Tab-separated table of C-alpha atoms in Angstrom:
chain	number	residue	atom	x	y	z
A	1	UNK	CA	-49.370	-102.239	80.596
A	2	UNK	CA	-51.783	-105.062	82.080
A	3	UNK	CA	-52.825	-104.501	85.877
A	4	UNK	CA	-52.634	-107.527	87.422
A	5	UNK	CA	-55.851	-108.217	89.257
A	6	UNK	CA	-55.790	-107.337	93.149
A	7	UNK	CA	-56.986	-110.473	94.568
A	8	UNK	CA	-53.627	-112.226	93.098
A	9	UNK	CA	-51.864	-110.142	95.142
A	10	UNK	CA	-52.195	-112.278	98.183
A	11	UNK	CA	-51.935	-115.307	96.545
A	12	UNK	CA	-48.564	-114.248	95.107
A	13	UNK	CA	-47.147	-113.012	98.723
A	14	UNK	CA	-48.377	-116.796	99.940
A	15	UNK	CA	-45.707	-118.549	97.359
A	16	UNK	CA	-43.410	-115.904	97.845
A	17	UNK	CA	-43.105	-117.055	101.873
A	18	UNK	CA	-43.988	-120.690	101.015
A	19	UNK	CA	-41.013	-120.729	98.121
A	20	UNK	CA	-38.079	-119.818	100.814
A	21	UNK	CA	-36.238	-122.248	101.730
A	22	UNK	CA	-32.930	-121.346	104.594
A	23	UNK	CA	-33.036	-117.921	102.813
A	24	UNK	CA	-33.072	-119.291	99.436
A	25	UNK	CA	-35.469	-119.713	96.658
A	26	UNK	CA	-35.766	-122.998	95.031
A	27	UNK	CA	-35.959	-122.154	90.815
A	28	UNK	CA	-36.440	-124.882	88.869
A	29	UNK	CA	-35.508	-124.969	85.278
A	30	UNK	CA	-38.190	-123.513	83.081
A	31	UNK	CA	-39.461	-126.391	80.449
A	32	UNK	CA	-42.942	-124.720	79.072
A	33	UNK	CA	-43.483	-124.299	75.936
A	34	UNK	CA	-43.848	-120.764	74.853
A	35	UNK	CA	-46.723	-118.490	75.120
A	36	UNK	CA	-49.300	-117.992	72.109
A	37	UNK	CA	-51.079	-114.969	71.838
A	38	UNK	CA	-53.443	-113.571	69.693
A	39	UNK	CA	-52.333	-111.164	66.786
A	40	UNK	CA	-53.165	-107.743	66.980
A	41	UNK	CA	-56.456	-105.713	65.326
A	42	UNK	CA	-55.538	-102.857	63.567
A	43	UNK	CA	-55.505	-99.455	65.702
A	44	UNK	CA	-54.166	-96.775	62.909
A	45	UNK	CA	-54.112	-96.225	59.068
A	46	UNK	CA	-51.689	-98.345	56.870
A	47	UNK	CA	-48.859	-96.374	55.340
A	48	UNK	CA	-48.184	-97.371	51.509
A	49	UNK	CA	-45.556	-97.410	49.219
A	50	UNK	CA	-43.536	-99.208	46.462
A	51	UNK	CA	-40.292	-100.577	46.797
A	52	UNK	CA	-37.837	-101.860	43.803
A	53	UNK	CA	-34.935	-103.409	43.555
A	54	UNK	CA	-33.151	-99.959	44.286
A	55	UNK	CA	-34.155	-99.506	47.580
A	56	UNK	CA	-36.173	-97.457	49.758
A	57	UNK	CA	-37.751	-96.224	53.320
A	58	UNK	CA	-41.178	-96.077	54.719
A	59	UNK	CA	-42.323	-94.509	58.217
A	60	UNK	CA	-45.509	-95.429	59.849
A	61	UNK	CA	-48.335	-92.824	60.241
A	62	UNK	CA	-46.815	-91.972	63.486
A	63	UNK	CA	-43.173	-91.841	62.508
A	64	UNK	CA	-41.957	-93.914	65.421
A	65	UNK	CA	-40.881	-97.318	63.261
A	66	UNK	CA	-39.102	-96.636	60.201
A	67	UNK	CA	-38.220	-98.947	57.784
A	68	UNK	CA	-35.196	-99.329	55.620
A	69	UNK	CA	-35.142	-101.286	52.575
A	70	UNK	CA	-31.707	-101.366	50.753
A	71	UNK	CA	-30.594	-101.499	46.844
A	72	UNK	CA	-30.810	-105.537	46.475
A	73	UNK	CA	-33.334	-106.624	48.596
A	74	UNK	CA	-35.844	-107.165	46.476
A	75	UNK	CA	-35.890	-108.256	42.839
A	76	UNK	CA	-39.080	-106.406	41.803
A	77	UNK	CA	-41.731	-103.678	42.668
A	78	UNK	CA	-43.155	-104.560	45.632
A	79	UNK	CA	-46.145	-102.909	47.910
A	80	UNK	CA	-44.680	-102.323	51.472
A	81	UNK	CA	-47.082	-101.355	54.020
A	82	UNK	CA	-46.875	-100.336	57.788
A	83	UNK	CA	-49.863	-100.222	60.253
A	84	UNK	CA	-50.450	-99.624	64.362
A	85	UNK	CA	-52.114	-102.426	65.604
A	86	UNK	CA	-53.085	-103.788	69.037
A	87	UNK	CA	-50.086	-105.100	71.295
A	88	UNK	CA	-50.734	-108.598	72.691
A	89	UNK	CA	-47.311	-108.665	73.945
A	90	UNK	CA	-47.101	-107.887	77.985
A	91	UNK	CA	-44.401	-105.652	78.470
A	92	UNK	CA	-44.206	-103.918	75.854
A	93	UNK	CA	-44.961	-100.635	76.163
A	94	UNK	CA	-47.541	-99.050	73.487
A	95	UNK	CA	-48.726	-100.334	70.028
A	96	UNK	CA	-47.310	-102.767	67.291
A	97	UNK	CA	-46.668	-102.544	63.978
A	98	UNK	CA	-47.718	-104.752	61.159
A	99	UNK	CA	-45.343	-104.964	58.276
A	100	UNK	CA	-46.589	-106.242	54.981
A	101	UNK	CA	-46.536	-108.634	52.899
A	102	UNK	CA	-46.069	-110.884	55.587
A	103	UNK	CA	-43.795	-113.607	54.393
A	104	UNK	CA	-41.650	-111.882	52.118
A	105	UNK	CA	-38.304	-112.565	52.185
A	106	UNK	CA	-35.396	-110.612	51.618
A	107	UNK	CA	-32.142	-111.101	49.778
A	108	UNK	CA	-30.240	-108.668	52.007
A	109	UNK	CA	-31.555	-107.543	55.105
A	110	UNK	CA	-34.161	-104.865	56.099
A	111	UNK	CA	-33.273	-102.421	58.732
A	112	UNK	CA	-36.093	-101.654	61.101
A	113	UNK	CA	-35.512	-98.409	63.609
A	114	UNK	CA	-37.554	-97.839	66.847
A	115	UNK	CA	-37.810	-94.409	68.125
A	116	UNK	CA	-38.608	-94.523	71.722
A	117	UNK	CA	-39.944	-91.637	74.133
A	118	UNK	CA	-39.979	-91.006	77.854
A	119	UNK	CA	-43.819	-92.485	77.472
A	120	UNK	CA	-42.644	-96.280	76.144
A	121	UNK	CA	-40.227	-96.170	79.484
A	122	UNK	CA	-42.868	-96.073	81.782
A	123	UNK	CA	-42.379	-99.208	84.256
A	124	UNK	CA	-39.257	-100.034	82.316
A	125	UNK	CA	-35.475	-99.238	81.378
A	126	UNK	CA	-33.790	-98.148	77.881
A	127	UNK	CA	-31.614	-101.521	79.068
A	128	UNK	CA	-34.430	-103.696	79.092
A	129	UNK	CA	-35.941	-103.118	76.398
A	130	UNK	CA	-35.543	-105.129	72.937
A	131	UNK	CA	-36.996	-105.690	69.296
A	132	UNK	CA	-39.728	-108.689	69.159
A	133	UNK	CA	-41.553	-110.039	66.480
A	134	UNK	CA	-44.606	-112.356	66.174
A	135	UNK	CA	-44.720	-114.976	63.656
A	136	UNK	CA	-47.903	-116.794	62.422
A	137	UNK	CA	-47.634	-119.122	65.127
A	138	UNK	CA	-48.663	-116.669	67.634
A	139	UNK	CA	-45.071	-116.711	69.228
A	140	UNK	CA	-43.431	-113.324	70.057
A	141	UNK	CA	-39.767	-114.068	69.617
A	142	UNK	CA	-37.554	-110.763	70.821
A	143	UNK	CA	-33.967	-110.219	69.099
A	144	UNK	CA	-31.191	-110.291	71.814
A	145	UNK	CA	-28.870	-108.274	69.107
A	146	UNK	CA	-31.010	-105.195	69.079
A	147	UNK	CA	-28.982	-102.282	68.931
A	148	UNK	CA	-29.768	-99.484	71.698
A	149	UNK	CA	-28.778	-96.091	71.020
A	150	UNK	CA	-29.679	-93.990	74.365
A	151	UNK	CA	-28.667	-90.454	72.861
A	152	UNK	CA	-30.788	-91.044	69.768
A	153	UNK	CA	-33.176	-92.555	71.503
A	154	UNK	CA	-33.561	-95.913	69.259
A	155	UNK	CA	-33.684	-99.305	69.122
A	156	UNK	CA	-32.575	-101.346	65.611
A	157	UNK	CA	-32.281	-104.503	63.988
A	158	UNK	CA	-32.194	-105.522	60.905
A	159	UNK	CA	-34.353	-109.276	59.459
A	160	UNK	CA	-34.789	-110.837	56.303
A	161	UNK	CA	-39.050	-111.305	57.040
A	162	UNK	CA	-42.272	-108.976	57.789
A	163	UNK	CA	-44.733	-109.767	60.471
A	164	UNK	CA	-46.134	-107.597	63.780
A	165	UNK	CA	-43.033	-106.014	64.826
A	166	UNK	CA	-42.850	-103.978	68.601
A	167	UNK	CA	-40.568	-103.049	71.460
A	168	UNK	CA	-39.901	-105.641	74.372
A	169	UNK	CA	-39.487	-104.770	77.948
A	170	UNK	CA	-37.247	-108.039	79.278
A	171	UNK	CA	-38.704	-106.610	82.715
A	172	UNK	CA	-41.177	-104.312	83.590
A	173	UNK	CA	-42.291	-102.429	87.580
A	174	UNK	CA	-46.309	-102.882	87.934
A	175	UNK	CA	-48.526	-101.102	90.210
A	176	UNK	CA	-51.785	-102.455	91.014
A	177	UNK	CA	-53.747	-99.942	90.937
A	178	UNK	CA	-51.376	-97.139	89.726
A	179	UNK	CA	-54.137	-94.152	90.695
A	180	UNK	CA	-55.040	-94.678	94.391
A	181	UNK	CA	-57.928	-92.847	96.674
A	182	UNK	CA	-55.923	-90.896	99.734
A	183	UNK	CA	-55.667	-93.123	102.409
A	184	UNK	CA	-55.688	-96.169	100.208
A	185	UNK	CA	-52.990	-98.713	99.084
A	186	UNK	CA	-51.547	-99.878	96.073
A	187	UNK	CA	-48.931	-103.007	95.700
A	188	UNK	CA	-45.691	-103.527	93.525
A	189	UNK	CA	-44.698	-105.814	91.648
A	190	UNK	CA	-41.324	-106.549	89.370
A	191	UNK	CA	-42.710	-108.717	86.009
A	192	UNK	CA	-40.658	-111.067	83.594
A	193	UNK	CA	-41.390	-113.329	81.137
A	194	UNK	CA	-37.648	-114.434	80.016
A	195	UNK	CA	-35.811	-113.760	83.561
A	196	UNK	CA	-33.153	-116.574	83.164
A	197	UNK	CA	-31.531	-116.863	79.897
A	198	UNK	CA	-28.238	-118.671	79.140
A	199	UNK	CA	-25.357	-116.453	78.453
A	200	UNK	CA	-25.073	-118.745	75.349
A	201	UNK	CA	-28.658	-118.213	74.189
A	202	UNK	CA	-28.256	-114.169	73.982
A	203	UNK	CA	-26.162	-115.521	71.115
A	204	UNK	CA	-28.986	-117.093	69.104
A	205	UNK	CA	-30.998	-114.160	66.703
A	206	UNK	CA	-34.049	-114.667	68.687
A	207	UNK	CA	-35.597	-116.222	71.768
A	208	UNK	CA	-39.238	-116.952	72.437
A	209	UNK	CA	-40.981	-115.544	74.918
A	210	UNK	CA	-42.858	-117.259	77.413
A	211	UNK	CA	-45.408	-116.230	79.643
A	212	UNK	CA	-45.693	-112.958	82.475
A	213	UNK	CA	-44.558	-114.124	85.885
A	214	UNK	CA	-43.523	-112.636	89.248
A	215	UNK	CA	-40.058	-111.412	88.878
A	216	UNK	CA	-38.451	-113.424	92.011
A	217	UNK	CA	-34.648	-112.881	91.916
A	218	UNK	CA	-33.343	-112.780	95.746
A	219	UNK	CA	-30.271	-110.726	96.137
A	220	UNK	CA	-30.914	-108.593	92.428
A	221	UNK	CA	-33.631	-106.917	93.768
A	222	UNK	CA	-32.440	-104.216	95.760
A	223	UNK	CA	-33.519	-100.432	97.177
A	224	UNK	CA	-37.427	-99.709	96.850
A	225	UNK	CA	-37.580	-96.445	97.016
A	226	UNK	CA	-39.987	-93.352	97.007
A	227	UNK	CA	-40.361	-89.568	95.985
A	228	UNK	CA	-43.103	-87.967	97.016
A	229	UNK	CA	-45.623	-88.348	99.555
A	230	UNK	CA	-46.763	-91.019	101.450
A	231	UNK	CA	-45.138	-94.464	102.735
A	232	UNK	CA	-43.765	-96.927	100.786
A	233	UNK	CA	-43.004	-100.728	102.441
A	234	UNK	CA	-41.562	-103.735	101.709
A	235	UNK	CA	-41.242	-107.411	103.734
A	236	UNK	CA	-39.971	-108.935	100.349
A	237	UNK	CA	-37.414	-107.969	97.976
A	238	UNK	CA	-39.878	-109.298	95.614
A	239	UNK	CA	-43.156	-106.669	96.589
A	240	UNK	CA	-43.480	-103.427	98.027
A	241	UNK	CA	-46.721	-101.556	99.296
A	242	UNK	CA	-47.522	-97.943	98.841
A	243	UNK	CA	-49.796	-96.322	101.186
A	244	UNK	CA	-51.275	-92.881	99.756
A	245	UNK	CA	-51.272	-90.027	102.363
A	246	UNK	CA	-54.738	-88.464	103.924
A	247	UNK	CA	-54.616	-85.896	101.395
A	248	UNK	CA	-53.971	-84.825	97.550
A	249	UNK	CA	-50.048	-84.177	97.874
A	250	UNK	CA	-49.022	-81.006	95.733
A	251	UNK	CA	-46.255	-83.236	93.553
A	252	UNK	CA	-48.849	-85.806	92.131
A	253	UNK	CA	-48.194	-88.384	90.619
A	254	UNK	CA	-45.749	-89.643	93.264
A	255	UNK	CA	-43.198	-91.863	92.081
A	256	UNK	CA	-41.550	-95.646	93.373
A	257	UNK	CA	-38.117	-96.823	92.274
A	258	UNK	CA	-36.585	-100.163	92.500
A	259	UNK	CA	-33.466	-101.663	91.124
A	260	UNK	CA	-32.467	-105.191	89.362
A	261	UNK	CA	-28.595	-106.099	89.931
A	262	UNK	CA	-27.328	-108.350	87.340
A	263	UNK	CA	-30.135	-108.908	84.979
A	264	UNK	CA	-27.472	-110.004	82.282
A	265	UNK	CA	-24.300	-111.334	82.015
A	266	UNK	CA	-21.589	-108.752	82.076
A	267	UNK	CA	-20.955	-108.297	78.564
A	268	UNK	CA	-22.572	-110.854	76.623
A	269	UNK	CA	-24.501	-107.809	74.919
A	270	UNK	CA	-22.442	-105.185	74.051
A	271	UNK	CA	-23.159	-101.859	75.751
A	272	UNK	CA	-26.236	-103.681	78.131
A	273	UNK	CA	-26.090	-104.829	81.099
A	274	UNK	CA	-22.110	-104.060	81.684
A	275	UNK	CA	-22.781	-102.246	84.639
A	276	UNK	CA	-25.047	-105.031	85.879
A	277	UNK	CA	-28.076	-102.505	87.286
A	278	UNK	CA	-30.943	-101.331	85.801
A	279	UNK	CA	-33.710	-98.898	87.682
A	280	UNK	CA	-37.143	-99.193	87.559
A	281	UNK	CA	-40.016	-96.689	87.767
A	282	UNK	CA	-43.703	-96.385	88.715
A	283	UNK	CA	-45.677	-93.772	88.852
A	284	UNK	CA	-49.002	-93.939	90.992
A	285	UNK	CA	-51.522	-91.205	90.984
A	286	UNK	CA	-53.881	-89.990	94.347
A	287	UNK	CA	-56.599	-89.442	94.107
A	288	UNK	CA	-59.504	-87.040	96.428
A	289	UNK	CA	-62.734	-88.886	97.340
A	290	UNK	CA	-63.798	-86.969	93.960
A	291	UNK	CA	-61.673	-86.117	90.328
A	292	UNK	CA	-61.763	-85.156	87.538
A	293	UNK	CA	-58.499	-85.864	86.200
A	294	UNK	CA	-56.078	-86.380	82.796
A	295	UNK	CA	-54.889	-84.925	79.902
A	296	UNK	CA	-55.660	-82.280	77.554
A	297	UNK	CA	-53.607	-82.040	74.360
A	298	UNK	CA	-51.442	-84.566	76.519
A	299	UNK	CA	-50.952	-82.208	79.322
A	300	UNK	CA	-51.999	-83.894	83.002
A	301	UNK	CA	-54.550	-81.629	84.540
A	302	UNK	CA	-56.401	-82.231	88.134
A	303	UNK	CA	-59.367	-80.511	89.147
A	304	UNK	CA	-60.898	-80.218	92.989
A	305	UNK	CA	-64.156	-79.137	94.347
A	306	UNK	CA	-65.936	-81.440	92.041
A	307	UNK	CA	-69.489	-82.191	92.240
A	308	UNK	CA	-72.686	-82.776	89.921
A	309	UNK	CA	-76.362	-81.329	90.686
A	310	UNK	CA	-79.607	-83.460	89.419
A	311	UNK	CA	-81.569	-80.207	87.208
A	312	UNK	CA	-85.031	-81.551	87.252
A	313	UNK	CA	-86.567	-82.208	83.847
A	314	UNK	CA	-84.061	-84.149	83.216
A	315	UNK	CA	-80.600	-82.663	83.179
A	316	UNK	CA	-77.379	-83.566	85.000
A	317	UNK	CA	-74.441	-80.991	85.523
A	318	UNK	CA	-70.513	-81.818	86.766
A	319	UNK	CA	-67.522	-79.496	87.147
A	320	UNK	CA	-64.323	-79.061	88.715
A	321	UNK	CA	-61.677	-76.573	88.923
A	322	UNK	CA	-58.351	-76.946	87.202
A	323	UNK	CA	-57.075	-73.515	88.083
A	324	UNK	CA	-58.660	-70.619	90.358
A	325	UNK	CA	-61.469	-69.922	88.837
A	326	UNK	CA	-61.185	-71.842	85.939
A	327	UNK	CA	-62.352	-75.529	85.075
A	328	UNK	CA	-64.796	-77.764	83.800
A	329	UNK	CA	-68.147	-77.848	83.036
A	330	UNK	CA	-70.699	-80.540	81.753
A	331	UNK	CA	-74.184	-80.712	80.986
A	332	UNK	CA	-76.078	-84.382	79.878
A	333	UNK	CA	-79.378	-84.162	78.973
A	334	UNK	CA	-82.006	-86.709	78.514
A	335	UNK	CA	-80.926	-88.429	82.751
A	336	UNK	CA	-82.922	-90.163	84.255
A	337	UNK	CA	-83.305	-89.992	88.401
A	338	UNK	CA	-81.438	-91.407	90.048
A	339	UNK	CA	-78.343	-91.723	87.303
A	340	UNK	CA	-77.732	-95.108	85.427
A	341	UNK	CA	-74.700	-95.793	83.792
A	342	UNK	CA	-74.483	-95.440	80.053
A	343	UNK	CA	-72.823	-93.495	77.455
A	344	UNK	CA	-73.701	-90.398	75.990
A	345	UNK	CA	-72.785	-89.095	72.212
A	346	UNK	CA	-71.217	-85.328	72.257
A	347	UNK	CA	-74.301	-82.917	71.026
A	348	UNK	CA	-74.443	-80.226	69.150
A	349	UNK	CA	-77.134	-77.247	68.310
A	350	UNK	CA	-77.620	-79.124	65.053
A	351	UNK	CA	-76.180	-82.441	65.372
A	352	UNK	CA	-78.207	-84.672	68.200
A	353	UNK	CA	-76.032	-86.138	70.809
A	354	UNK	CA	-76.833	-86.039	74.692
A	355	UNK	CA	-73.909	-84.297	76.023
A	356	UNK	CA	-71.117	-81.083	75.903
A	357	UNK	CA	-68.050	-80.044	77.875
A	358	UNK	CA	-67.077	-76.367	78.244
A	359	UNK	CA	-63.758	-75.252	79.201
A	360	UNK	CA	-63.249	-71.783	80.766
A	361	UNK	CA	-64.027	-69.762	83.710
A	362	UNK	CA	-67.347	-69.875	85.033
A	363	UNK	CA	-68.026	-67.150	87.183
A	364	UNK	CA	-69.185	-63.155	85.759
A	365	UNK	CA	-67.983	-62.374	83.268
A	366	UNK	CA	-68.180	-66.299	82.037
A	367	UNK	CA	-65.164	-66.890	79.333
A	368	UNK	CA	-65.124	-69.882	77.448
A	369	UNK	CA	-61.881	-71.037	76.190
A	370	UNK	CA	-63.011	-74.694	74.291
A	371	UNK	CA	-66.318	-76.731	73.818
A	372	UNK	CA	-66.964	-79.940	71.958
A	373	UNK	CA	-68.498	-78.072	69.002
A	374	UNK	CA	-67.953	-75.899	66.458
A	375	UNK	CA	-70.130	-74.043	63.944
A	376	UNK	CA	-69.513	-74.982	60.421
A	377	UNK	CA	-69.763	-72.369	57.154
A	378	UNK	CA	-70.164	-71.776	54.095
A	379	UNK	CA	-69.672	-68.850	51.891
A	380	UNK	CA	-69.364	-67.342	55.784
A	381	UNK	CA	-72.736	-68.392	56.897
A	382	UNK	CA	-73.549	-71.100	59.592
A	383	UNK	CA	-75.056	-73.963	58.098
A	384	UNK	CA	-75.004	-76.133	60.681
A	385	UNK	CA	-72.954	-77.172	63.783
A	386	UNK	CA	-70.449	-80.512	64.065
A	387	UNK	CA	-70.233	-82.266	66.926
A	388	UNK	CA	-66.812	-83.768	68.790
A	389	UNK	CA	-65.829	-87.235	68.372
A	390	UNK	CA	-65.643	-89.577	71.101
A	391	UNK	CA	-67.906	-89.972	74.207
A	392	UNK	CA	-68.811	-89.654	77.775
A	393	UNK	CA	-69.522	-92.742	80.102
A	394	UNK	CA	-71.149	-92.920	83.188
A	395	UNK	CA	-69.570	-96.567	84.538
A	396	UNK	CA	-70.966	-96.443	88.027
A	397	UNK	CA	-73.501	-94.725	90.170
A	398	UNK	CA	-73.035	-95.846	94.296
A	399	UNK	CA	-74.725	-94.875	97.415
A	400	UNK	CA	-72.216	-94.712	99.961
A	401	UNK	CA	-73.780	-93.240	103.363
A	402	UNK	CA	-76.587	-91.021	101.995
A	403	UNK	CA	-74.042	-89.574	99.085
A	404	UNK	CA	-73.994	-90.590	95.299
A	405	UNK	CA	-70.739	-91.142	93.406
A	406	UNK	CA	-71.012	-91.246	89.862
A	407	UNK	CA	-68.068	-92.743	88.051
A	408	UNK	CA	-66.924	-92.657	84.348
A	409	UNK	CA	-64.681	-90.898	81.703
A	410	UNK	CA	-64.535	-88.129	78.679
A	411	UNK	CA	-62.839	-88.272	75.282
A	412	UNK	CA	-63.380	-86.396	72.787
A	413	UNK	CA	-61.906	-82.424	71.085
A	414	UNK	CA	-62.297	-78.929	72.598
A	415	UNK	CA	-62.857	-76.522	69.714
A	416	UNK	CA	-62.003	-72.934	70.266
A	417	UNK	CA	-65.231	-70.495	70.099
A	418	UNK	CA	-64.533	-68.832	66.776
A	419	UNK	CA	-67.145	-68.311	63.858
A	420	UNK	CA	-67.229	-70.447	61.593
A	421	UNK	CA	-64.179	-73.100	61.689
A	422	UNK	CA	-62.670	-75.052	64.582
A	423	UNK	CA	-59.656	-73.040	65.957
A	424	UNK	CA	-57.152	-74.293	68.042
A	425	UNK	CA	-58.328	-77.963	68.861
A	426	UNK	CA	-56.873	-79.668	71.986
A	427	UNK	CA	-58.005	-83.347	72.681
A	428	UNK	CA	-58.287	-84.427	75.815
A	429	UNK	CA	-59.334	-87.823	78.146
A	430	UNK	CA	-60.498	-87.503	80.830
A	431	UNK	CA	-61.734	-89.452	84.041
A	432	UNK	CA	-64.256	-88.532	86.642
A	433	UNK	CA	-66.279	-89.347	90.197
A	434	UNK	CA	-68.369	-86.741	91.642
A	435	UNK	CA	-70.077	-86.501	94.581
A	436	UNK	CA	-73.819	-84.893	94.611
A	437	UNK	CA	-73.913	-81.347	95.542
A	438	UNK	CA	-78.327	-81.480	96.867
C-alpha cells in the first residue's frame, strides 16, 4: 500500500476539527469525475495459450488469477495471455494482471477467479474487498457482484472483455510509517475512495472509482484497539496514534485494530456486509536505534547487536545476530572513508561485483549455512563461480552526536556451500542501519 506522507498528517487532523459542526460532519455529495491512473508496467512473465471455440483455462505464472473460458465463447483459435503487472490502483493489495487481447469480446462470459492469502488482507477485510478492472481510459471500475468465498479463499466474477484485472479493497487501515524507532510514533489512518455508494448503484455491474481520501464516517468508526506493546491513542474516531515503547518488545510486529459499522447496506450484497461490521488491521514494526531486519525465504527475521567497522584499505564490514550466536555477516569492498551512499553488485571469486553476505555462526568453529555465491561445474570441476542476483544499497550515511548510521537494504539468494551446484536457495530482503563499532 501507499504511505501517505507525514507532513499531511497534520493537515488532515486540522479539517478533521475544522469539518465538525454540533457533533456532526457536514458531507457534501461527491460530483468529481473519476480518477485516471496510469496503466501498469509489466512485473512477471506472460502465460500463453490457445483457446477455441471449445473452451479452456489459463493460470498466471503465479497461480493466483485463473481464468475460465467456456465452450462458446469464442468462435475461433485465439491467443490468451496473462501477465503481473504494476498496480496503480490504491487499495489494492499486491499486483495486477493483464489479460490479453485487450478488447476481445466474448459471446458468453469469462469467469475470472482470485485466490487471496493472509498477505493481500493486510490493512483490509475479506468483506471489503472486490474485483476491479481498468479500461483504456485509465478508469478502474470495481464489480459490486463479485462473489466472495471466505472458506476457499476467492473472489469471482465473470465479464464479457480483457483488460488489467486486480483485487479492490473498498477500505483499507494505513499506518504512516508502519516500522517505527522505540520511542517514536506512528499515526492511523482509515482510507476510501468509494465510501458512499447508493444502495441502488451496488446494483449496476460496475462503479468507478474515484480518488483515495480520509475515511471520515462519525459513529461507524468504532474501537481502536491494540495488541502488543506500547500505547495506542485516539482524539478522533477518524485517527489514532501509536507510540512505540523504549524498547524492542519480544511480540514484534505489534498490531492495531479498528472497526467500520455499516459500511453497506444490510443486504444489498448477498453474504457482505449483513452483519454491518468489518475489522481492520495494521501491523507496525519497532525498531532498535540499529536493524537489520526482514525476510528470508519469506520468513521475518530480526537481528540485534548490529554494527559495521571501517577495515582500512578500503573495506566495510556489518553484522547482526538473528539467533545466539548466529547471524549476519557482510563485507563491501572498494568504500571509500567516510561511507557514501550507493549500490553495490553481489561479487563473486570469479564474477566482479563489490559485495557478499554470509549466513551462519561466526564464532570458532565458524559454520556457514548460505552465501550469495555458488561455484559452478562441469564434468565436476569448478569453472568458475556465479554471483547472486539483486543488490545492496547504502541510502544514507548520518552523523548524529559523534556516531555514524549507515542506512540501506539487501536482496538478493543465499546459496548453500556445496561443491559444485547451488543447494538449497533461500531469498531473502533485507533492511539495515548500523551504528559504527571504532
Amino acid at each position: 500500500m501507499k504511505r501517505i506522507p507525514s507532513i499531511w498528517i497534520s493537515c488532515l487532523l486540522l479539517l478533521a476539527a475544522c469539518s465538525k459542526n454540533n457533533g456532526k460532519q457536514d458531507e457534501p455529495k461527491n460530483t468529481e469525475p473519476p480518477a485516471v491512473r496510469a496503466h501498469g508496467t509489466p512485473t512477471g512473465e506472460v502465460v500463453k495459450k490457445s483457446i477455441g471455440p471449445a473452451g479452456g483455462s489459463l493460470s498466471s505464472r503465479d497461480n493466483t488469477l485463473q481464468i475460465e473460458v467456456p465452450a462458446g465463447a469464442l468462435a475461433a483459435n485465439t491467443e490468451i495471455s496473462v501477465q503481473a503487472v504494476s498496480n496503480t490502483l490504491p487499495g489494492s493489495p499486491g499486483p495486477a494482471y493483464r489479460l490479453l487481447p485487450e478488447g476481445t469480446r466474448f459471446a458468453k462470459p469469462v469467469k475470472l477467479t482470485f485466490k487471496y492469502t493472509n498477505k493481500h488482507l493486510d490493512s483490509t477485510a475479506e468483506d471489503a474487498l472486490f474485483m476491479a478492472y481498468q479500461a483504456q481510459d485509465g478508469i478502474w471500475r470495481f464489480i459490486p457482484k463479485t462473489t466472495l468465498n471466505k472458506t476457499a479463499r476467492t473472489l469471482t466474477v465473470e465479464t464479457d472483455h480483457f483488460s488489467d484485472w486486480a483485487p479492490y479493497a473498498m477500505f483499507w487501515l494505513r499506518a504512516d510509517p508502519n516500522s517505527v524507532l522505540v520511542k517514536k510514533a506512528s499515526m492511523l489512518v482509515i482510507y476510501s475512495t468509494n465510501e458512499d455508494i447508493p444502495a441502488e448503484e451496488l446494483d449496476d455491474p460496475e462503479i468507478a472509482i474515484f480518488r483515495e481520501r480520509v475515511l471520515r464516517k462519525e459513529g461507524n468508526i468504532k474501537n481502536w484497539k491494540l495488541e502488543g506493546a506500547g500505547k495506542l491513542s485516539s482524539s478522533s474516531f477518524e485517527f489514532a496514534r501509536y507510540d512505540a515503547p523504549s524498547k524492542v518488545p519480544a511480540v514484534n510486529p505489534v498490531t492495531v485494530s479498528v472497526e467500520v459499522h455499516n459500511f453497506l447496506p444490510g443486504g444489498a450484497i448477498p453474504g457482505r456486509g449483513n452483519i454491518g461490521i468489518v475489522t481492520l488491521l495494521a501491523k507496525i514494526k519497532i525498531e532498535d536505534e540499529t536493524y537489520l531486519s526482514g525476510t528470508v525465504n519469506g520468513q521475518e527475521v530480526f537481528c540485534t547487536n548490529v554494527h559495521h567497522k571501517y577495515i582500512p584499505g578500503g573495506w566495510l564490514n556489518f553484522s547482526g545476530e538473528y539467533a545466539p550466536l548466529e547471524g549476519f555477516s557482510c563485507q563491501i569492498e572498494g568504500v571509500s572513508n567516510p561511507v557514501r551512499p550507493g549500490s553495490h553488485s553481489w561479487h563473486s571469486p570469479d564474477y566482479g561485483g563489490t559485495a557478499y553476505l554470509e549466513k551462519g555462526t561466526f564464532t570458532s568453529p565458524v559454520n556457514v549455512y548460505g552465501r550469495t555465491f555458488y561455484s559452478y561445474c562441469e564434468d565436476d570441476e569448478i569453472i568458475d563461480y556465479r554471483a547472486s542476483g539483486g543488490e545492496l544499497v547504502i541510502t544514507n550515511v548520518e552523523q548524529i552526536e559523534n556516531k555514524e548510521y549507515i542506512t540501506g537494504y539487501m536482496t538478493g539468494t543465499f546459496y548453500k556451500m556445496i561443491r559444485c551446484g547451488t543447494g538449497t536457495v533461500e531469498h531473502f530482503n533485507l533492511q539495515f542501519r548500523t551504528i559504527r563499532n571504532y
